[in-house]
Amino acid sequence: DAGVIQSPRHEVTEMGQEVTLRCKLISGHNSLFWYRQTMMRGLELLIYFNNNVPIDDSGMPEDRFSAKMPNASFSTLKIQPSEPRDSAVYFCASAPFSGIDTQYFGPGTRLTVL
Amino acid sequence: KNEVEQSPQNLTAQEGEFITINCSYSVGISALHWLQQHPGGGIVSLFMLSSGKKKHGRLIATINIQEKHSSLHITASHPRDSAVYICAVSAGGGADGLTFGKGTHLIIQP
């Protein structure tokens, strides 16, 4: 299996633009997590899906952020409008059943908002 | 919200030394994860444990549920072990997303 796939790997955009990050889960995995990593705050959970349903979105910073799972193997994280403070590395991770399982991380998307 | 504390924040050691990284958390959990983040940024899961001890190669992870404490040990450390080691916990029951410690930056010198 190719593992968790994220695209793009790097994104540079200007403040106010819409940004869409993409994640493909490992085949057969039921849980999907989006995390964000910054120097100041470290790694933090944004949102958790199980069987395509959002279970915990308490980490989503504000209404500018939205995440979807249009099908069992794919997820998007959208930021609209983007701001410089959104600059971070965004990781998605998948797990076979739940967070109690080992999580498999994608390579991350490095987002820079100018 | 769980607070996850790691120590030390930074550790430099000589090749061959025995390494210990500690992690404590404030609230009961369903599972504790040890992760490794390589200099290139990729994150790999090393262990997931809810009780006792696990071993994989030169790595050993232990957890004491009563004391809310876990340790990661590296025996016969090698320069390729240089990385950031991150402790993370999941509460379960729908709160399965990880809460992370700030990481331990380990450098093993030849």
XYZ file of C-alpha atoms in Angstrom:
224
model
C 0.000 0.000 0.000
C 1.243 3.526 -0.761
C 0.418 4.848 2.662
C -1.444 8.069 3.375
C -1.120 10.472 0.459
C -1.319 14.234 0.813
C -1.323 16.922 -1.824
C 0.056 19.372 -2.453
C 3.298 18.883 -0.498
C 3.994 22.601 -0.512
C 1.609 25.503 -1.015
C 2.435 29.190 -1.073
C -0.471 31.563 -1.352
C -1.419 35.126 -0.602
C -3.594 36.276 2.240
C -7.262 36.107 1.365
C -6.947 33.252 -1.113
C -8.757 29.933 -0.737
C -6.563 26.931 0.028
C -7.573 23.288 -0.335
C -5.489 20.484 1.120
C -6.153 16.892 0.111
C -5.683 13.540 1.786
C -6.140 9.968 0.607
C -6.513 7.395 3.365
C -4.956 3.955 3.429
C -7.404 1.542 1.824
C -9.714 -0.034 4.382
C -9.052 2.510 7.127
C -12.148 3.979 8.783
C -10.718 6.891 10.768
C -9.215 10.120 9.473
C -7.506 12.864 11.452
C -6.297 16.310 10.406
C -3.498 17.812 12.512
C -1.582 21.076 12.313
C 2.001 21.667 13.430
C 3.529 25.060 14.188
C 6.659 26.073 16.037
C 4.627 27.910 18.659
C 1.880 25.369 19.351
C 3.406 22.077 18.260
C 1.046 19.415 16.924
C -2.666 19.841 17.518
C -5.799 18.057 16.384
C -8.082 19.935 14.026
C -10.796 17.360 13.261
C -11.484 13.620 13.477
C -13.759 11.587 11.173
C -14.943 8.044 11.700
C -16.762 6.247 8.866
C -16.949 9.568 6.966
C -18.748 11.310 9.847
C -17.097 14.206 11.744
C -16.827 13.075 15.364
C -14.700 15.793 16.952
C -14.168 19.190 15.320
C -13.361 21.069 18.508
C -9.881 21.855 17.229
C -11.016 23.651 14.076
C -9.812 27.218 14.674
C -12.758 29.144 13.265
C -15.327 29.264 10.493
C -12.636 29.885 7.911
C -11.684 26.218 8.222
C -13.847 23.405 6.887
C -13.204 19.698 6.310
C -15.111 17.088 4.370
C -15.003 13.406 3.534
C -16.898 13.030 0.271
C -16.128 9.310 0.284
C -14.489 6.687 2.463
C -11.009 7.178 1.049
C -10.635 10.913 0.531
C -10.760 14.095 2.585
C -10.258 17.799 2.013
C -9.371 20.616 4.392
C -10.289 24.044 3.107
C -9.234 27.436 4.419
C -11.175 30.416 3.088
C -9.982 33.125 3.340
C -6.428 32.222 4.323
C -4.385 34.360 6.734
C -0.640 34.469 7.495
C -1.260 32.851 10.906
C -2.522 29.747 9.082
C 1.035 29.049 7.930
C 1.920 25.614 9.272
C 2.477 22.011 8.288
C -0.822 20.169 7.965
C -0.787 16.412 8.472
C -3.532 13.921 7.903
C -3.439 10.492 9.487
C -5.592 7.424 9.103
C -6.283 4.497 11.404
C -7.973 1.143 10.820
C -10.876 1.706 13.210
C -10.368 4.507 15.729
C -7.808 6.614 17.527
C -7.131 3.690 19.780
C -5.407 2.125 16.803
C -1.986 2.999 15.490
C -2.244 6.115 13.338
C -0.442 6.344 9.994
C 0.633 9.843 9.068
C 0.881 11.359 5.644
C 3.984 13.358 4.661
C 2.305 16.660 5.406
C 1.527 19.819 3.437
C 3.665 22.846 4.222
C 1.431 25.906 3.832
C 2.820 29.413 3.651
C 0.385 32.313 3.543
C 2.041 35.595 2.600
C -8.385 18.648 28.304
C -5.393 16.426 28.831
C -2.044 18.022 29.509
C 0.902 16.027 28.182
C 4.335 16.847 29.532
C 7.585 15.448 28.189
C 11.088 15.575 29.571
C 13.729 16.370 28.713
C 12.973 18.845 25.916
C 16.448 18.389 24.460
C 18.917 15.550 24.905
C 22.375 15.090 23.458
C 24.156 11.797 24.076
C 27.037 9.749 22.784
C 26.580 6.745 20.545
C 25.935 3.617 22.584
C 24.343 5.335 25.560
C 21.036 4.213 27.073
C 18.378 6.858 26.472
C 15.211 7.521 28.494
C 12.461 9.971 27.548
C 9.601 10.544 29.960
C 5.970 11.464 29.435
C 3.241 12.289 31.937
C -0.398 13.154 31.378
C -3.091 14.647 33.554
C -6.299 12.766 32.722
C -7.120 9.078 32.199
C -6.584 7.809 28.680
C -7.425 4.883 26.414
C -4.051 4.718 24.712
C -0.646 6.383 24.668
C 1.358 6.746 21.476
C 5.067 7.295 20.935
C 5.891 8.943 17.621
C 9.145 9.735 15.871
C 9.524 12.785 13.665
C 12.493 12.673 11.342
C 14.552 15.755 10.450
C 12.739 15.786 7.102
C 9.417 16.180 8.933
C 7.776 12.786 8.458
C 5.996 11.267 11.465
C 6.124 7.555 12.224
C 4.273 5.703 14.938
C 6.671 3.726 17.128
C 4.327 2.324 19.770
C 0.750 2.407 20.892
C 0.140 1.047 24.366
C -2.533 1.051 27.032
C -0.760 -1.046 29.665
C 2.522 -2.736 30.473
C 5.482 -2.739 28.160
C 6.270 -3.146 24.480
C 9.594 -3.770 22.748
C 10.631 -3.346 19.155
C 14.266 -3.819 18.347
C 16.274 -1.410 20.495
C 13.204 0.534 21.560
C 11.190 -0.178 24.687
C 8.056 1.643 25.828
C 6.461 1.302 29.245
C 3.356 2.793 30.782
C 2.091 3.058 34.356
C -1.610 3.817 34.218
C -1.947 4.527 37.945
C 0.856 7.083 37.882
C -0.164 8.472 34.444
C 3.394 8.100 33.229
C 5.182 6.495 30.305
C 8.822 6.110 29.316
C 10.530 5.451 26.012
C 13.938 3.801 26.213
C 16.525 3.400 23.479
C 19.293 0.874 24.081
C 22.668 1.084 22.317
C 21.766 4.439 20.785
C 22.992 5.262 17.280
C 23.269 8.529 15.332
C 20.369 7.390 13.134
C 18.163 7.565 16.265
C 18.529 11.352 16.161
C 15.006 12.720 15.790
C 12.189 14.343 17.718
C 10.249 11.869 19.872
C 6.677 12.830 20.620
C 4.347 11.407 23.230
C 0.625 11.625 22.470
C -2.534 10.373 24.183
C -6.057 9.546 23.080
C -8.994 9.546 25.437
C -11.227 7.205 23.461
C -15.000 7.230 23.570
C -15.180 9.491 20.518
C -12.289 11.669 21.665
C -9.852 9.638 19.659
C -7.802 12.476 18.232
C -4.341 12.743 19.737
C -3.210 15.310 22.289
C 0.522 15.793 21.890
C 3.461 16.612 24.096
C 5.927 19.179 22.819
C 8.475 16.546 21.890
C 12.019 15.632 22.890
C 14.746 16.611 20.453
C 17.348 13.826 20.620
C 20.824 14.076 19.107
C 23.146 11.081 19.205
C 26.735 11.997 18.497
C 29.126 9.443 16.979
